């Protein structure tokens, strides 16, 4: 109980010392405030960017392999001339894989046409047109809010039906239920069979913004556009196990190489792209940004730490006589030590808390479509770093104060 009481007294002395020198306290914590703000702001923005991009990547499927002409390359060594002469994936190859793959949950063909005008009377909007096959909803979420998804008969017969995004539905059919109504696409009439839930703005939309998209059967898409550009993307959904995805990748590679007549020593004439590889590349990029945040903030924190240490030495000098009196009355060394340690940690924690508060206020700012969220982990990180800086800055002045000779300290002025 005596130890607890003395510890409490140390807290009280430290708090009184900070209150009695308010201007000095404020100036001392500025360095820590700026440093913690820089580090936590960078971490928070990086976390928000990474979360936004990974959510967008989830829209193109998990455990999915994309068979495409061009590889997804995330460095500066993109040798485009190697891939330029490759043949485009075709609908025949999609059917070939669909019939023969044993380790796939779903095989989908899709193609895109951007900035196409769709009309209903005097209402029109520029939309992304996506042609796809029946199992598209197995590799990517298609949350139909009104109406329904495609039927197999509609896909097989290449009927002029569409699932539209929320923006398309609201623009073409204001204040109406769009399901069952017609609109014109490329001079042809299409019937709306479904409307997707609104996703809202996103920093990055891989595969296009669903709110501004019309999904139609691949056969209907091919009749309009494949005479100009007969290429497609083939997406293959694997099973949940990572080992199964590796087997699927090997199976696709073997089948396509045989289909295209490639010899054993020839390179693949296609690319197998994986969204999780893109996610790993993005994570490595954000790791670099995180290190940059540490470097930027560390300079400010270093200056703030020296500032706190300097102020603590001044405090020890000012209160030398008081330290001598406390020791002559029986105060233990740890009691004196705790006074100055608590004061330094308090000072640093106040500065860190102000920096975290500034980051929290930053989260209310709208940076385009980026939603900034200050996570509990980043709050704890900021407070933890502040505590460490306070401890390191205050330990030496506190030791000097604790080791003073009481007689010499009382005689000092």
PDB file of N, CA, C and O in Angstrom, residues 54-89:
ATOM      1  N   UNK A  54      -8.214  -3.466 -52.235  1.00  0.00           N
ATOM      2  CA  UNK A  54      -8.462  -4.898 -52.063  1.00  0.00           C
ATOM      3  C   UNK A  54      -9.950  -5.220 -52.160  1.00  0.00           C
ATOM      4  O   UNK A  54     -10.331  -6.286 -52.659  1.00  0.00           O
ATOM      5  N   UNK A  55     -10.797  -4.305 -51.680  1.00  0.00           N
ATOM      6  CA  UNK A  55     -12.240  -4.500 -51.856  1.00  0.00           C
ATOM      7  C   UNK A  55     -12.605  -4.483 -53.335  1.00  0.00           C
ATOM      8  O   UNK A  55     -13.462  -5.239 -53.788  1.00  0.00           O
ATOM      9  N   UNK A  56     -11.947  -3.593 -54.090  1.00  0.00           N
ATOM     10  CA  UNK A  56     -12.190  -3.556 -55.530  1.00  0.00           C
ATOM     11  C   UNK A  56     -11.691  -4.822 -56.209  1.00  0.00           C
ATOM     12  O   UNK A  56     -12.323  -5.349 -57.129  1.00  0.00           O
ATOM     13  N   UNK A  57     -10.536  -5.339 -55.734  1.00  0.00           N
ATOM     14  CA  UNK A  57     -10.030  -6.587 -56.295  1.00  0.00           C
ATOM     15  C   UNK A  57     -10.957  -7.753 -56.006  1.00  0.00           C
ATOM     16  O   UNK A  57     -11.075  -8.678 -56.806  1.00  0.00           O
ATOM     17  N   UNK A  58     -11.638  -7.701 -54.854  1.00  0.00           N
ATOM     18  CA  UNK A  58     -12.560  -8.787 -54.525  1.00  0.00           C
ATOM     19  C   UNK A  58     -13.716  -8.846 -55.513  1.00  0.00           C
ATOM     20  O   UNK A  58     -14.362  -9.880 -55.667  1.00  0.00           O
ATOM     21  N   UNK A  59     -13.969  -7.713 -56.187  1.00  0.00           N
ATOM     22  CA  UNK A  59     -15.037  -7.691 -57.185  1.00  0.00           C
ATOM     23  C   UNK A  59     -14.723  -8.488 -58.428  1.00  0.00           C
ATOM     24  O   UNK A  59     -15.624  -8.790 -59.215  1.00  0.00           O
ATOM     25  N   UNK A  60     -13.437  -8.813 -58.641  1.00  0.00           N
ATOM     26  CA  UNK A  60     -13.099  -9.627 -59.815  1.00  0.00           C
ATOM     27  C   UNK A  60     -12.845 -11.079 -59.417  1.00  0.00           C
ATOM     28  O   UNK A  60     -12.348 -11.860 -60.220  1.00  0.00           O
ATOM     29  N   UNK A  61     -13.193 -11.411 -58.177  1.00  0.00           N
ATOM     30  CA  UNK A  61     -13.225 -12.815 -57.798  1.00  0.00           C
ATOM     31  C   UNK A  61     -12.085 -13.263 -56.913  1.00  0.00           C
ATOM     32  O   UNK A  61     -10.959 -12.797 -57.030  1.00  0.00           O
ATOM     33  N   UNK A  62     -12.427 -14.203 -56.031  1.00  0.00           N
ATOM     34  CA  UNK A  62     -11.438 -14.849 -55.179  1.00  0.00           C
ATOM     35  C   UNK A  62     -11.233 -16.276 -55.682  1.00  0.00           C
ATOM     36  O   UNK A  62     -12.174 -16.933 -56.109  1.00  0.00           O
ATOM     37  N   UNK A  63      -9.988 -16.755 -55.640  1.00  0.00           N
ATOM     38  CA  UNK A  63      -9.638 -18.083 -56.170  1.00  0.00           C
ATOM     39  C   UNK A  63      -9.983 -18.185 -57.658  1.00  0.00           C
ATOM     40  O   UNK A  63     -10.524 -19.183 -58.130  1.00  0.00           O
ATOM     41  N   UNK A  64      -9.691 -17.105 -58.389  1.00  0.00           N
ATOM     42  CA  UNK A  64     -10.018 -17.040 -59.817  1.00  0.00           C
ATOM     43  C   UNK A  64      -8.742 -16.849 -60.622  1.00  0.00           C
ATOM     44  O   UNK A  64      -7.854 -16.093 -60.240  1.00  0.00           O
ATOM     45  N   UNK A  65      -8.645 -17.563 -61.738  1.00  0.00           N
ATOM     46  CA  UNK A  65      -7.564 -17.391 -62.705  1.00  0.00           C
ATOM     47  C   UNK A  65      -8.137 -16.772 -63.983  1.00  0.00           C
ATOM     48  O   UNK A  65      -9.191 -17.201 -64.458  1.00  0.00           O
ATOM     49  N   UNK A  66      -7.446 -15.772 -64.506  1.00  0.00           N
ATOM     50  CA  UNK A  66      -7.875 -15.123 -65.738  1.00  0.00           C
ATOM     51  C   UNK A  66      -6.933 -15.516 -66.873  1.00  0.00           C
ATOM     52  O   UNK A  66      -5.718 -15.314 -66.778  1.00  0.00           O
ATOM     53  N   UNK A  67      -7.512 -16.092 -67.918  1.00  0.00           N
ATOM     54  CA  UNK A  67      -6.748 -16.463 -69.110  1.00  0.00           C
ATOM     55  C   UNK A  67      -6.821 -15.278 -70.071  1.00  0.00           C
ATOM     56  O   UNK A  67      -7.888 -14.953 -70.601  1.00  0.00           O
ATOM     57  N   UNK A  68      -5.675 -14.629 -70.312  1.00  0.00           N
ATOM     58  CA  UNK A  68      -5.645 -13.410 -71.109  1.00  0.00           C
ATOM     59  C   UNK A  68      -4.393 -13.366 -71.974  1.00  0.00           C
ATOM     60  O   UNK A  68      -3.440 -14.130 -71.766  1.00  0.00           O
ATOM     61  N   UNK A  69      -4.412 -12.453 -72.906  1.00  0.00           N
ATOM     62  CA  UNK A  69      -3.255 -12.276 -73.783  1.00  0.00           C
ATOM     63  C   UNK A  69      -2.110 -11.592 -73.039  1.00  0.00           C
ATOM     64  O   UNK A  69      -0.951 -11.988 -73.166  1.00  0.00           O
ATOM     65  N   UNK A  70      -2.431 -10.573 -72.252  1.00  0.00           N
ATOM     66  CA  UNK A  70      -1.422  -9.758 -71.584  1.00  0.00           C
ATOM     67  C   UNK A  70      -1.298 -10.145 -70.118  1.00  0.00           C
ATOM     68  O   UNK A  70      -2.295 -10.359 -69.443  1.00  0.00           O
ATOM     69  N   UNK A  71      -0.085 -10.208 -69.583  1.00  0.00           N
ATOM     70  CA  UNK A  71       0.080 -10.490 -68.149  1.00  0.00           C
ATOM     71  C   UNK A  71      -0.137  -9.227 -67.319  1.00  0.00           C
ATOM     72  O   UNK A  71      -0.004  -8.111 -67.814  1.00  0.00           O
ATOM     73  N   UNK A  72      -0.488  -9.429 -66.075  1.00  0.00           N
ATOM     74  CA  UNK A  72      -0.551  -8.311 -65.123  1.00  0.00           C
ATOM     75  C   UNK A  72       0.855  -8.139 -64.565  1.00  0.00           C
ATOM     76  O   UNK A  72       1.341  -8.977 -63.812  1.00  0.00           O
ATOM     77  N   UNK A  73       1.507  -7.078 -64.945  1.00  0.00           N
ATOM     78  CA  UNK A  73       2.885  -6.824 -64.531  1.00  0.00           C
ATOM     79  C   UNK A  73       2.900  -5.616 -63.620  1.00  0.00           C
ATOM     80  O   UNK A  73       2.292  -4.589 -63.938  1.00  0.00           O
ATOM     81  N   UNK A  74       3.593  -5.722 -62.473  1.00  0.00           N
ATOM     82  CA  UNK A  74       3.581  -4.655 -61.476  1.00  0.00           C
ATOM     83  C   UNK A  74       4.986  -4.105 -61.211  1.00  0.00           C
ATOM     84  O   UNK A  74       5.294  -3.649 -60.125  1.00  0.00           O
ATOM     85  N   UNK A  75       5.845  -4.176 -62.221  1.00  0.00           N
ATOM     86  CA  UNK A  75       7.176  -3.573 -62.085  1.00  0.00           C
ATOM     87  C   UNK A  75       7.529  -2.891 -63.395  1.00  0.00           C
ATOM     88  O   UNK A  75       6.713  -2.798 -64.305  1.00  0.00           O
ATOM     89  N   UNK A  76       8.739  -2.408 -63.495  1.00  0.00           N
ATOM     90  CA  UNK A  76       9.132  -1.661 -64.685  1.00  0.00           C
ATOM     91  C   UNK A  76       9.669  -2.520 -65.808  1.00  0.00           C
ATOM     92  O   UNK A  76      10.175  -1.983 -66.790  1.00  0.00           O
ATOM     93  N   UNK A  77       9.563  -3.831 -65.691  1.00  0.00           N
ATOM     94  CA  UNK A  77      10.148  -4.731 -66.693  1.00  0.00           C
ATOM     95  C   UNK A  77       9.093  -5.332 -67.612  1.00  0.00           C
ATOM     96  O   UNK A  77       9.107  -6.529 -67.874  1.00  0.00           O
ATOM     97  N   UNK A  78       8.174  -4.513 -68.069  1.00  0.00           N
ATOM     98  CA  UNK A  78       7.106  -5.009 -68.925  1.00  0.00           C
ATOM     99  C   UNK A  78       7.604  -5.087 -70.366  1.00  0.00           C
ATOM    100  O   UNK A  78       7.761  -4.073 -71.046  1.00  0.00           O
ATOM    101  N   UNK A  79       7.868  -6.289 -70.828  1.00  0.00           N
ATOM    102  CA  UNK A  79       8.385  -6.499 -72.185  1.00  0.00           C
ATOM    103  C   UNK A  79       7.211  -6.733 -73.135  1.00  0.00           C
ATOM    104  O   UNK A  79       6.937  -7.855 -73.549  1.00  0.00           O
ATOM    105  N   UNK A  80       6.561  -5.644 -73.509  1.00  0.00           N
ATOM    106  CA  UNK A  80       5.317  -5.730 -74.261  1.00  0.00           C
ATOM    107  C   UNK A  80       5.491  -6.400 -75.619  1.00  0.00           C
ATOM    108  O   UNK A  80       4.572  -7.039 -76.132  1.00  0.00           O
ATOM    109  N   UNK A  81       6.688  -6.251 -76.189  1.00  0.00           N
ATOM    110  CA  UNK A  81       6.904  -6.823 -77.523  1.00  0.00           C
ATOM    111  C   UNK A  81       6.824  -8.345 -77.519  1.00  0.00           C
ATOM    112  O   UNK A  81       6.565  -8.966 -78.533  1.00  0.00           O
ATOM    113  N   UNK A  82       7.044  -8.979 -76.363  1.00  0.00           N
ATOM    114  CA  UNK A  82       6.950 -10.438 -76.273  1.00  0.00           C
ATOM    115  C   UNK A  82       5.493 -10.914 -76.347  1.00  0.00           C
ATOM    116  O   UNK A  82       5.226 -12.039 -76.767  1.00  0.00           O
ATOM    117  N   UNK A  83       4.578 -10.050 -75.922  1.00  0.00           N
ATOM    118  CA  UNK A  83       3.173 -10.456 -75.810  1.00  0.00           C
ATOM    119  C   UNK A  83       2.314  -9.947 -76.961  1.00  0.00           C
ATOM    120  O   UNK A  83       1.188 -10.390 -77.140  1.00  0.00           O
ATOM    121  N   UNK A  84       2.862  -9.011 -77.738  1.00  0.00           N
ATOM    122  CA  UNK A  84       2.060  -8.359 -78.768  1.00  0.00           C
ATOM    123  C   UNK A  84       1.565  -9.346 -79.824  1.00  0.00           C
ATOM    124  O   UNK A  84       0.430  -9.235 -80.316  1.00  0.00           O
ATOM    125  N   UNK A  85       2.402 -10.349 -80.176  1.00  0.00           N
ATOM    126  CA  UNK A  85       2.048 -11.289 -81.239  1.00  0.00           C
ATOM    127  C   UNK A  85       1.216 -12.474 -80.742  1.00  0.00           C
ATOM    128  O   UNK A  85       0.851 -13.346 -81.532  1.00  0.00           O
ATOM    129  N   UNK A  86       0.918 -12.511 -79.465  1.00  0.00           N
ATOM    130  CA  UNK A  86       0.119 -13.628 -78.956  1.00  0.00           C
ATOM    131  C   UNK A  86      -1.302 -13.590 -79.510  1.00  0.00           C
ATOM    132  O   UNK A  86      -1.872 -12.500 -79.719  1.00  0.00           O
ATOM    133  N   UNK A  87      -1.924 -14.743 -79.736  1.00  0.00           N
ATOM    134  CA  UNK A  87      -3.328 -14.749 -80.162  1.00  0.00           C
ATOM    135  C   UNK A  87      -4.242 -14.380 -78.987  1.00  0.00           C
ATOM    136  O   UNK A  87      -3.904 -14.597 -77.823  1.00  0.00           O
ATOM    137  N   UNK A  88      -5.385 -13.809 -79.308  1.00  0.00           N
ATOM    138  CA  UNK A  88      -6.376 -13.479 -78.291  1.00  0.00           C
ATOM    139  C   UNK A  88      -7.138 -14.744 -77.879  1.00  0.00           C
ATOM    140  O   UNK A  88      -7.400 -15.617 -78.705  1.00  0.00           O
ATOM    141  N   UNK A  89      -7.493 -14.873 -76.587  1.00  0.00           N
ATOM    142  CA  UNK A  89      -8.400 -15.965 -76.200  1.00  0.00           C
ATOM    143  C   UNK A  89      -9.722 -15.867 -76.958  1.00  0.00           C
ATOM    144  O   UNK A  89     -10.189 -14.763 -77.255  1.00  0.00           O
TER     145      UNK A  89
END
